[in-house]
mmCIF file of C-alpha atoms in Angstrom:
data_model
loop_
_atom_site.group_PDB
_atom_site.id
_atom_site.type_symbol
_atom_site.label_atom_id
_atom_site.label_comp_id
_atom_site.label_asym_id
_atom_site.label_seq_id
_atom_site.Cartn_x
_atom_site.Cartn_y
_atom_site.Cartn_z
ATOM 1 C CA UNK A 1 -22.959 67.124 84.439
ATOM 2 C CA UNK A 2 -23.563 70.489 82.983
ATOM 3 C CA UNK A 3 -26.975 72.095 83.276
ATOM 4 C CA UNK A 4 -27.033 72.417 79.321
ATOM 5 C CA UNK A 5 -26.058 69.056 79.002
ATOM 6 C CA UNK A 6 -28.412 67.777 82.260
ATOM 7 C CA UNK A 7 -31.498 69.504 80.266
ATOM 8 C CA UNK A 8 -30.742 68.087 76.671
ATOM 9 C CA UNK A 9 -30.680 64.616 78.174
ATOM 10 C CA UNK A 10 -33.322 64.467 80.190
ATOM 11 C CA UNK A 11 -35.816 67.631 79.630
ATOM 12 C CA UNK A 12 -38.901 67.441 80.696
ATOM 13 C CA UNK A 13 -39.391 63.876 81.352
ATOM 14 C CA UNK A 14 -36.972 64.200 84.676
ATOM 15 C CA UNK A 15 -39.064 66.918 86.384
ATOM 16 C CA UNK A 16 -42.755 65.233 85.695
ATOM 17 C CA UNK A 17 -40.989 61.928 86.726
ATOM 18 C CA UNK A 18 -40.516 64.219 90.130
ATOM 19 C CA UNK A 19 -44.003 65.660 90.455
ATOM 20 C CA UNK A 20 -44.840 63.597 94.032
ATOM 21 C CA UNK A 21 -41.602 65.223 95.451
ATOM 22 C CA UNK A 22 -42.005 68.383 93.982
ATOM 23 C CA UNK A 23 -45.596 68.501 95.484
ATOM 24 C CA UNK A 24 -44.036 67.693 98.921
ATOM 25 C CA UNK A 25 -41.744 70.990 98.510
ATOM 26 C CA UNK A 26 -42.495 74.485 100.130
ATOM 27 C CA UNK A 27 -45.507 76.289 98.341
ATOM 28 C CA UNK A 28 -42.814 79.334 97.280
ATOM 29 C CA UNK A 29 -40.639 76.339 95.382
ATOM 30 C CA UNK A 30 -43.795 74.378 94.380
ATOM 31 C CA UNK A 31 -44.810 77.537 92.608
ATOM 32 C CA UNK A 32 -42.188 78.079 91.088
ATOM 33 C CA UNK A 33 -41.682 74.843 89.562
ATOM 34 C CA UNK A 34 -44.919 74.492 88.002
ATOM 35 C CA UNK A 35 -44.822 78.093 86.429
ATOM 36 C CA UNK A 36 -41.037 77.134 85.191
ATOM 37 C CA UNK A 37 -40.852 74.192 84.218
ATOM 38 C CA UNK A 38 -43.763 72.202 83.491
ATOM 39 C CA UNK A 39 -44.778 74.645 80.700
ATOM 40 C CA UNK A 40 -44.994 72.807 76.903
ATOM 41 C CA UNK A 41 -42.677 74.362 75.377
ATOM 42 C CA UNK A 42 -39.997 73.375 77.886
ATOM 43 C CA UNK A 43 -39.063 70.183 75.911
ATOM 44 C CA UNK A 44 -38.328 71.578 72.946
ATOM 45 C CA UNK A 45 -35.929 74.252 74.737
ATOM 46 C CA UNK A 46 -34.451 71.475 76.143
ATOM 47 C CA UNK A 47 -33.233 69.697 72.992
ATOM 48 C CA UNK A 48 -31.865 72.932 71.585
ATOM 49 C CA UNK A 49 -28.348 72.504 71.038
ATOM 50 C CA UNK A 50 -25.521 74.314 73.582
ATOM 51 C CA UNK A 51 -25.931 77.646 71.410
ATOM 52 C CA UNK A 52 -25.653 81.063 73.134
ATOM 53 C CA UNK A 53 -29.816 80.853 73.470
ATOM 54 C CA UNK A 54 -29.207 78.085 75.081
ATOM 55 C CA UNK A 55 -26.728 79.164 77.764
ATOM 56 C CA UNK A 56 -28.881 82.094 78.310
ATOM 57 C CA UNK A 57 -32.082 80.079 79.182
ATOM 58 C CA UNK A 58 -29.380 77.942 81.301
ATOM 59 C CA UNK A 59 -28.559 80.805 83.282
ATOM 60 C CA UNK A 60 -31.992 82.224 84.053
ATOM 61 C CA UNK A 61 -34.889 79.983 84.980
ATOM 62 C CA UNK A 62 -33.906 75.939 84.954
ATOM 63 C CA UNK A 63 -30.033 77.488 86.674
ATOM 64 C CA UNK A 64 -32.294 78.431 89.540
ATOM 65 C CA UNK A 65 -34.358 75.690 89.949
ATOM 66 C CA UNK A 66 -31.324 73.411 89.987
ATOM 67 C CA UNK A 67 -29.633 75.798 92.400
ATOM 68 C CA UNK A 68 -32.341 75.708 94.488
ATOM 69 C CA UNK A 69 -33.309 72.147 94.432
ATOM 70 C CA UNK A 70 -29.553 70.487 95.238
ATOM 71 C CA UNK A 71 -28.649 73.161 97.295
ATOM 72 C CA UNK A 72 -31.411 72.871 100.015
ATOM 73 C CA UNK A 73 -32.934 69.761 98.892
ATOM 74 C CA UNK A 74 -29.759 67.349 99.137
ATOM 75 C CA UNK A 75 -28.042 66.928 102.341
ATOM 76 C CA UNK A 76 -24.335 65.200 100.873
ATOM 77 C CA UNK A 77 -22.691 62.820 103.091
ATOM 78 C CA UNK A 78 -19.813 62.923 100.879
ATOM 79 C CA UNK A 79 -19.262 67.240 101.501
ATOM 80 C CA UNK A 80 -19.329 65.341 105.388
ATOM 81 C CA UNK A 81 -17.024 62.498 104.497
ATOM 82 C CA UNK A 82 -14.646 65.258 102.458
ATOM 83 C CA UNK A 83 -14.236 67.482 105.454
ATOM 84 C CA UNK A 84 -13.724 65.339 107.936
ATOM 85 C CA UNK A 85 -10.676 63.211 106.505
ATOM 86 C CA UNK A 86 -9.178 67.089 105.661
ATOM 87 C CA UNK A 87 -9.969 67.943 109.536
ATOM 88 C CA UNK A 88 -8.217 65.102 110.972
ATOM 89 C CA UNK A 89 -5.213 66.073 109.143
ATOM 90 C CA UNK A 90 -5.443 69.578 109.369
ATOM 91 C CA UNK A 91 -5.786 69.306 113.066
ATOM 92 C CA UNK A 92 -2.861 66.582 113.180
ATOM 93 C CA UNK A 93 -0.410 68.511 111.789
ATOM 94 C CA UNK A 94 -1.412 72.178 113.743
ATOM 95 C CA UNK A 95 -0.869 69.998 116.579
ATOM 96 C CA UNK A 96 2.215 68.616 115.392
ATOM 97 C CA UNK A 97 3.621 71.756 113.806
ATOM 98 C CA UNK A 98 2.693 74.402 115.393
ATOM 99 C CA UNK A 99 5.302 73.771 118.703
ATOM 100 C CA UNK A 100 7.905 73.711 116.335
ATOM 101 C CA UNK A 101 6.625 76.447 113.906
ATOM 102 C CA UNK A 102 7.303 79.296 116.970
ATOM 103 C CA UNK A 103 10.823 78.349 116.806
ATOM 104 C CA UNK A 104 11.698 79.678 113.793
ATOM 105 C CA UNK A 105 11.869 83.206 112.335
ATOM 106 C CA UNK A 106 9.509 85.334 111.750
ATOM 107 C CA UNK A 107 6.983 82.815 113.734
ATOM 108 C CA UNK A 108 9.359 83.045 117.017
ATOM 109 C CA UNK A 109 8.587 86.805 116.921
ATOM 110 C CA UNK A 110 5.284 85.915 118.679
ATOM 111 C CA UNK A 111 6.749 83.991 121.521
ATOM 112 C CA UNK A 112 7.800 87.619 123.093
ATOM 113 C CA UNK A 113 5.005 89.681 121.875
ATOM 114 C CA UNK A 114 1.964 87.057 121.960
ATOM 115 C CA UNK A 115 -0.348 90.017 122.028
ATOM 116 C CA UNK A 116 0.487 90.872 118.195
ATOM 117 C CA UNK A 117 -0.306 87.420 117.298
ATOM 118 C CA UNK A 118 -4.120 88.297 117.916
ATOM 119 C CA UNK A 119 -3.693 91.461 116.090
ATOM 120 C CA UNK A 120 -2.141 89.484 112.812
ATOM 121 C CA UNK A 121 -5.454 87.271 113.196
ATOM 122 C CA UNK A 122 -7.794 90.566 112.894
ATOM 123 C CA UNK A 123 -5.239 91.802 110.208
ATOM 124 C CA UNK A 124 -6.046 88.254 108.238
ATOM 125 C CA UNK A 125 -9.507 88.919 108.728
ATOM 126 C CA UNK A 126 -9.772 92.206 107.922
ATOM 127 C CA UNK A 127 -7.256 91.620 104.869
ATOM 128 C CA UNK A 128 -10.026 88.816 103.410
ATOM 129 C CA UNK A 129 -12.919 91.165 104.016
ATOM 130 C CA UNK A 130 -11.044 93.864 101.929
ATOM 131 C CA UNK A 131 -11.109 91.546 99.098
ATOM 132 C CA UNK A 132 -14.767 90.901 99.131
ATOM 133 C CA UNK A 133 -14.856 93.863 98.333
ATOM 134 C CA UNK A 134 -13.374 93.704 94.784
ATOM 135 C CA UNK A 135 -15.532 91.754 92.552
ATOM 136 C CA UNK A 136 -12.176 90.045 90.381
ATOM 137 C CA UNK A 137 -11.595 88.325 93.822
ATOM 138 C CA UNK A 138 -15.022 87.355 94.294
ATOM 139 C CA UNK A 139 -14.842 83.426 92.117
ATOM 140 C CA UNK A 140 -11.447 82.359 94.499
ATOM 141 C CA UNK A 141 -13.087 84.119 97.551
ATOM 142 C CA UNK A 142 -16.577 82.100 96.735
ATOM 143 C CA UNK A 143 -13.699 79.107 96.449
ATOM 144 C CA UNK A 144 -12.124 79.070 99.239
ATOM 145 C CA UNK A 145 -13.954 81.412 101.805
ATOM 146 C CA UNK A 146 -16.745 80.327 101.593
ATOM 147 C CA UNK A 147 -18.497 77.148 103.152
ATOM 148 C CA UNK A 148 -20.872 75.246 100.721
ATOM 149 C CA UNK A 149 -22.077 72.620 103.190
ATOM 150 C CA UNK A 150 -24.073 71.034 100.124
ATOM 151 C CA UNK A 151 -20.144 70.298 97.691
ATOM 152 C CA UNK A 152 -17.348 72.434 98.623
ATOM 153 C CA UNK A 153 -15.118 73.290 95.500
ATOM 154 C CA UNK A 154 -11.973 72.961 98.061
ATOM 155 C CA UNK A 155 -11.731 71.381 101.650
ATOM 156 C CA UNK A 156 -9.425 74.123 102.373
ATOM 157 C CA UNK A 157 -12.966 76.516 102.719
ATOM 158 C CA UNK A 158 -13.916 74.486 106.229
ATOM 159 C CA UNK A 159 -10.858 76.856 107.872
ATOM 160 C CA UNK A 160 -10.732 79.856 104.822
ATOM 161 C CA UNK A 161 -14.796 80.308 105.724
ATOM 162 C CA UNK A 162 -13.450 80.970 109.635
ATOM 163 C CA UNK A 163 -10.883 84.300 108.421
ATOM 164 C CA UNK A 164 -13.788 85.555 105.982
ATOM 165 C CA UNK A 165 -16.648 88.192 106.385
ATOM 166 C CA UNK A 166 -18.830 89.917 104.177
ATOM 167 C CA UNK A 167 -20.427 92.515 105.759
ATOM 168 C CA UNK A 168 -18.705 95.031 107.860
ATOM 169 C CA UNK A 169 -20.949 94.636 111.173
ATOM 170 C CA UNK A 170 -19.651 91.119 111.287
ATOM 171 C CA UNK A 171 -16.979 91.563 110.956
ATOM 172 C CA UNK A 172 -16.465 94.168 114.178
ATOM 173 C CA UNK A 173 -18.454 92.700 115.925
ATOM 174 C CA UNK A 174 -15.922 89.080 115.778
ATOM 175 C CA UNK A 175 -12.496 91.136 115.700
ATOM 176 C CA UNK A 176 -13.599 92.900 119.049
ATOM 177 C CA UNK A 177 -14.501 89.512 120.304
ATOM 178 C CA UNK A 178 -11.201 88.178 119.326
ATOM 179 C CA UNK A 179 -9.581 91.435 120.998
ATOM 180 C CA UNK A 180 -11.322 91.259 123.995
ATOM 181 C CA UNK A 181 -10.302 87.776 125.275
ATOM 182 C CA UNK A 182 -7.666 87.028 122.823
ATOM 183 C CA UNK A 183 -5.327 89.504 124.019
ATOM 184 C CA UNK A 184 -5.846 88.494 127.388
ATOM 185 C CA UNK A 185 -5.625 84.620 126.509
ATOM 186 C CA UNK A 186 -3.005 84.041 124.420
ATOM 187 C CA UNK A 187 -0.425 85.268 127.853
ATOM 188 C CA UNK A 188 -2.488 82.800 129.691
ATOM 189 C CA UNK A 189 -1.676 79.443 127.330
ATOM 190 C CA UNK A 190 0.945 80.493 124.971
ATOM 191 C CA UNK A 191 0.916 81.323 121.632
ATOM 192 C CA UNK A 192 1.604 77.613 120.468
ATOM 193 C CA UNK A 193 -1.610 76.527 122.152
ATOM 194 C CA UNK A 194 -3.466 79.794 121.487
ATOM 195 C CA UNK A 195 -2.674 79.434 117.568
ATOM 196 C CA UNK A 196 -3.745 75.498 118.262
ATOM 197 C CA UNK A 197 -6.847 76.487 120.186
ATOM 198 C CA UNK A 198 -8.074 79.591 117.772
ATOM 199 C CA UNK A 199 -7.462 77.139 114.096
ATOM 200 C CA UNK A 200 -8.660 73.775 115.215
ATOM 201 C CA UNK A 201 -11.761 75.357 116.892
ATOM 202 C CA UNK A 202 -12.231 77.018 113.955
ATOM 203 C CA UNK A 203 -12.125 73.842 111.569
ATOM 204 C CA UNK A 204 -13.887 71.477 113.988
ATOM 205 C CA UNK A 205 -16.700 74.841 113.821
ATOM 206 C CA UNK A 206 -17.284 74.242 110.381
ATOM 207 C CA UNK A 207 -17.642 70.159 110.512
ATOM 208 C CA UNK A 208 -20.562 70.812 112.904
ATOM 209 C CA UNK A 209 -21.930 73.361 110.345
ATOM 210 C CA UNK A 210 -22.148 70.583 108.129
ATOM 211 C CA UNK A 211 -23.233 67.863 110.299
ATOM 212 C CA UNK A 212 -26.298 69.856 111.633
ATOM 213 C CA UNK A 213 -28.318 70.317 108.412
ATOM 214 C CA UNK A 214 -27.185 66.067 108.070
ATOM 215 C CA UNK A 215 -28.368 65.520 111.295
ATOM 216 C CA UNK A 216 -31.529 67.262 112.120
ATOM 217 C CA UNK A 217 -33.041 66.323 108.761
ATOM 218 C CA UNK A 218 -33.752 70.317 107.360
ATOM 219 C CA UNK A 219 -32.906 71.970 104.130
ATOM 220 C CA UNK A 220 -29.597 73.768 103.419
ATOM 221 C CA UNK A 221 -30.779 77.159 103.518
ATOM 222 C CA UNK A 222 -27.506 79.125 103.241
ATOM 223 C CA UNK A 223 -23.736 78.959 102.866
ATOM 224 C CA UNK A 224 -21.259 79.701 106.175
ATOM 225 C CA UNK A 225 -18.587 82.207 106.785
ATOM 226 C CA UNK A 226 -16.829 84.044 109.265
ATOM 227 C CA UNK A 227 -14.979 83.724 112.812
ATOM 228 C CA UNK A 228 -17.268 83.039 115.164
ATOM 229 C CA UNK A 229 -16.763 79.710 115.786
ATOM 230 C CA UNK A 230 -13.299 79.781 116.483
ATOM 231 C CA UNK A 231 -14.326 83.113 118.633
ATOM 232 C CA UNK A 232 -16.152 80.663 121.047
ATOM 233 C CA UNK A 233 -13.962 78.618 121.318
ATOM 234 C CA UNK A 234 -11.513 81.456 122.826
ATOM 235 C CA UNK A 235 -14.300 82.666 124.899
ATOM 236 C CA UNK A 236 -15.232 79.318 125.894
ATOM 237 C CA UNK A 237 -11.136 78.715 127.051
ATOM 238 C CA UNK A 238 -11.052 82.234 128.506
ATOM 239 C CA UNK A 239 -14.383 81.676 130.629
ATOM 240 C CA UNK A 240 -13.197 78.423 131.888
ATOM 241 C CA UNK A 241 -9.933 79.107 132.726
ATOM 242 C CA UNK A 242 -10.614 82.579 134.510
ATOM 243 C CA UNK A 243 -14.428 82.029 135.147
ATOM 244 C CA UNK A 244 -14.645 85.342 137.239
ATOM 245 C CA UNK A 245 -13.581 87.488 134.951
ATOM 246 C CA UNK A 246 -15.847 91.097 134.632
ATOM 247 C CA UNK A 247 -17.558 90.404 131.151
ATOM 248 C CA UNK A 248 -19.198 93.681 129.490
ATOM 249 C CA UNK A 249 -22.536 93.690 127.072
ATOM 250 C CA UNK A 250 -21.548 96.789 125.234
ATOM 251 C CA UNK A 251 -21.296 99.649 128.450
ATOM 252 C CA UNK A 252 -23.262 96.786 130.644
ATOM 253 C CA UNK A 253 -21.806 94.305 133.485
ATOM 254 C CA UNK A 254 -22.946 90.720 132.742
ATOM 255 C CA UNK A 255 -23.679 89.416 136.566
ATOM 256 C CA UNK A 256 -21.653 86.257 137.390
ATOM 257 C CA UNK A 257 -18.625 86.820 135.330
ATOM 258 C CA UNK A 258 -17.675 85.254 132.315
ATOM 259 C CA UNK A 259 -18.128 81.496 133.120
ATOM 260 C CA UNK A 260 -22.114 82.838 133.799
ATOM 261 C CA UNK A 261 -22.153 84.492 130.580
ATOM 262 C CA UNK A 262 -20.445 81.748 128.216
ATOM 263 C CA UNK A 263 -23.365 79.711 129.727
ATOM 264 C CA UNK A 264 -25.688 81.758 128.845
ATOM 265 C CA UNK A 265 -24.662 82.523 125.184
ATOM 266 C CA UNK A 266 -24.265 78.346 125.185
ATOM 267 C CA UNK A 267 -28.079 78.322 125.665
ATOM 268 C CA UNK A 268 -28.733 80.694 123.851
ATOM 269 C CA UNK A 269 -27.188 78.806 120.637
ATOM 270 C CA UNK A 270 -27.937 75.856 121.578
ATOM 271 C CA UNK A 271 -32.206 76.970 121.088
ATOM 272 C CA UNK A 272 -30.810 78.073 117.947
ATOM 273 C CA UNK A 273 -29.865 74.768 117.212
ATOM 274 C CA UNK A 274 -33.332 73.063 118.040
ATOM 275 C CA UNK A 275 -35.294 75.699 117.489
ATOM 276 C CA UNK A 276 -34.230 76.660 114.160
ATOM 277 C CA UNK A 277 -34.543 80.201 114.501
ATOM 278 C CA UNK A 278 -32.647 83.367 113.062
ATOM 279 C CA UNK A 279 -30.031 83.002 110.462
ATOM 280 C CA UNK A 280 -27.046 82.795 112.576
ATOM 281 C CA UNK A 281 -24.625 79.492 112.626
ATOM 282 C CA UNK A 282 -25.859 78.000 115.959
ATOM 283 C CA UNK A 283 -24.206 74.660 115.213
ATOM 284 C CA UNK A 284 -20.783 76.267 114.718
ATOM 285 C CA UNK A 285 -20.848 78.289 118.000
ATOM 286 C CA UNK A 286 -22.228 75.437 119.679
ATOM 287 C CA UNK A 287 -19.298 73.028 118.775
ATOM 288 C CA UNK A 288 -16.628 75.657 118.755
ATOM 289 C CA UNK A 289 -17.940 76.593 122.567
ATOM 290 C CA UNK A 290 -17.560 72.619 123.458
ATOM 291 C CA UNK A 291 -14.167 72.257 122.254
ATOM 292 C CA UNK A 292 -12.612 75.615 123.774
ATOM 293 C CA UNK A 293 -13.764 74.126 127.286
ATOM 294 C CA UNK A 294 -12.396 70.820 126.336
ATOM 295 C CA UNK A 295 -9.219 72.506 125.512
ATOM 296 C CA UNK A 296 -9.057 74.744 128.164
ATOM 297 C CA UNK A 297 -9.645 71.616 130.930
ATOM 298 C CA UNK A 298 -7.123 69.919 128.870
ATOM 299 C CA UNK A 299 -4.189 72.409 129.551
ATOM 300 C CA UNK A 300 -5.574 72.966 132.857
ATOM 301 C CA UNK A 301 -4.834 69.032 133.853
ATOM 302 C CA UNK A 302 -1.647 68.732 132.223
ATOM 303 C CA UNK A 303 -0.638 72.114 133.884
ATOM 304 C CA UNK A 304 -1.710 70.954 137.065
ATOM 305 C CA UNK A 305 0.203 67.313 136.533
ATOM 306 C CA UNK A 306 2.930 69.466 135.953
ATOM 307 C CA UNK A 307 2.662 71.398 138.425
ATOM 308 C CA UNK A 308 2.489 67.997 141.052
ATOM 309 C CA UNK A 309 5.351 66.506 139.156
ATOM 310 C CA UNK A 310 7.893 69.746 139.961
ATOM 311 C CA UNK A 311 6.477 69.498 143.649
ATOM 312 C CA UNK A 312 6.950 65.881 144.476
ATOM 313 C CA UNK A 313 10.369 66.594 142.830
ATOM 314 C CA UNK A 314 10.856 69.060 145.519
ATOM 315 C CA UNK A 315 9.701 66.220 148.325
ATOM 316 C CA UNK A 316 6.793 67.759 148.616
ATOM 317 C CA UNK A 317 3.740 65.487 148.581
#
C-alpha cells in the first residue's frame, strides 16, 4: 500500500489506535511521533486527495515516520524465508557449476593464473564502488547492492551487498584483505573451490545478517553492504589451513600466527554480536568466519582421504 493511499485510509485513527506501542518506543521516536503526527490538523491532511500537496507532505514528515517505524520496528520472517530458499539454490548450483564453469573459455583462463582471479574480485568491487559514485546508478545500486534485512526489493542483494562499498576506507581496507590471503589461497585450494569458498561465504554472510536482528529480538538499525563476510571466510580457510602463517596489523607482527589471530578477531565479533556495540556487521563476520573453517576442514579431509586412497593403492598401509 502506498503511503498516500495508507494515510487517506486510515489517518489519524491508526496512529492513536498505536499510542501504548508508540509510548514503549525510544524517547528520540516517541518525540517525534507526538510532534508529527498526533497534531489536529493531521486528519484532514490525511483525506486530501493524491494531489502534488499531497505527495509533498508524503515525502516529508508521515514518509519518515513510516520509514522509521517498519524499518527498525518490524523484524520480517518472510525477508528470512525469501533469502534462504534463494541461498540454497544459489549455493547448489555454485557448487554444481562452478567445477564445470573453469573448463570453458574465458573462465579456464584462471585455472593457470589463479592469482588474477582475486584481482578480477577487487576489480568487481572496485567497479561497483565506482558506480556509487554516480547518482543515475544509485535506485539499481540501492536494488541490488544493497541489503534491506527488513524487505529486499531482489534476493539477488544477499550476494550483490557482498561486491558493494560505499565509502572508500572500506573498501581498502576489504580489497587488501582479499589480497593478502586471497592471493596466497586460491594456489592452496584451487580456483574452483576458492570461487566456491569466497561466493557461498559471502551469501551464507548475509543470511546471518538477517537472522541476527530476528534472533536477538533488537531493532533494524541499518542496511548491510560490503565484502567482509566473504573476507572471513578466506581468512578463516587461510588460518586453518596454514595456521602458522606470519599475520601483520598494519607494520605490526600478530604473536601466534594467523590461526591466533583469526581467533582473536572471532572474539572480537562475536562481543559484537552480544554486546551490540559499534556499527559494524558482527553477525556476518561471525558466520562467514564459521563456514571458511568448515570449508577449509572439509577440503582438508577429503584431501587427506585422497591422499590415503593413492597410498593404499601403492600397498602402502
Amino acid at each position: 500500500m502506498s503511503g498516500a493511499k495508507f494515510i487517506s485510509s486510515y489517518g489519524r485513527y491508526f496512529f492513536l489506535s498505536n499510542i501504548p506501542r508508540v509510548e514503549s518506543k525510544p524517547p528520540i521516536l516517541r518525540n517525534f511521533i507526538k510532534a508529527n503526527l498526533f497534531k489536529p490538523t493531521f486528519q484532514s491532511q490525511a483525506q486530501v486527495k493524491f494531489t502534488q500537496q499531497t505527495r509533498s507532505f508524503h515525502n516529508t514528515s508521515i514518509s519518515k515516520f513510516i520509514n522509521v517505524y517498519n524499518y527498525n520496528f518490524r523484524n520480517n520472517y518472510s525477508t528470512l524465508k525469501k533469502a534462504l530458499i534463494f541461498s540454497g539454490l544459489f549455493i547448489t548450483a555454485t557448487t554444481v557449476l562452478t567445477p564445470y564453469l573453469f573448463q570453458i573459455p574465458p573462465f579456464n583462463y584462471f585455472k593457470s593464473h589463479p592469482t588474477h582471479l582475486v584481482y578480477t574480485l577487487v576489480g568487481i568491487n572496485c567497479a561497483i564502488f565506482g558506480l556509487w559514485q554516480v547518482p543515475k546508478f544509485w535506485r539499481v545500486l540501492s536494488r541490488y547492492a544493497l541489503l534491506e534485512k527488513n524487505q529486499m526489493y531482489s534476493s539477488w542483494s544477499a550476494i550483490g551487498s557482498a561486491f558493494s562499498h560505499q565509502e572508500i576506507w572500506h573498501l581498502g581496507m576489504n580489497m587488501l584483505a582479499l589480497y593478502s590471503f586471497g592471493t596466497s589461497l586460491v594456489h592452496i585450494i584451487g580456483v574452483e573451490n576458492f570461487t566456491m569458498l569466497y561466493l557461498n561465504g559471502a551469501i551464507l554472510s548475509s543470511i546471518g545478517s538477517i537472522v541476527y536482528p530476528i534472533l536477538f529480538k533488537i531493532p533494524i538499525s541499518a542496511a548491510s553492504l560490503g565484502a567482509s563476510g566473504a573476507l572471513f571466510s578466506v581468512f578463516g580457510a587461510f588460518s586453518y589451513l596454514i595456521p602458522h602463517a606470519k599475520i601483520m596489523l598494519f607494520v605490526f607482527p600478530i604473536p601466534g600466527g594467523a590461526w591466533f589471530a583469526f581467533l582473536g578477531s572471532m572474539v572480537w565479533n562475536l562481543s559484537g554480536v552480544f554486546l551490540k556495540w559499534g556499527k559494524f556487521d558482527y553477525a556476518a563476520h561471525t558466520v562467514g568466519g564459521v563456514f571458511g573453517v568448515m570449508y577449509a576442514w572439509y577440503l582438508k579431509e577429503k584431501s587427506d582421504r585422497q591422499r590415503a586412497k593413492r597410498l593404499h593403492s601403492y600397498g602402502f598401509r
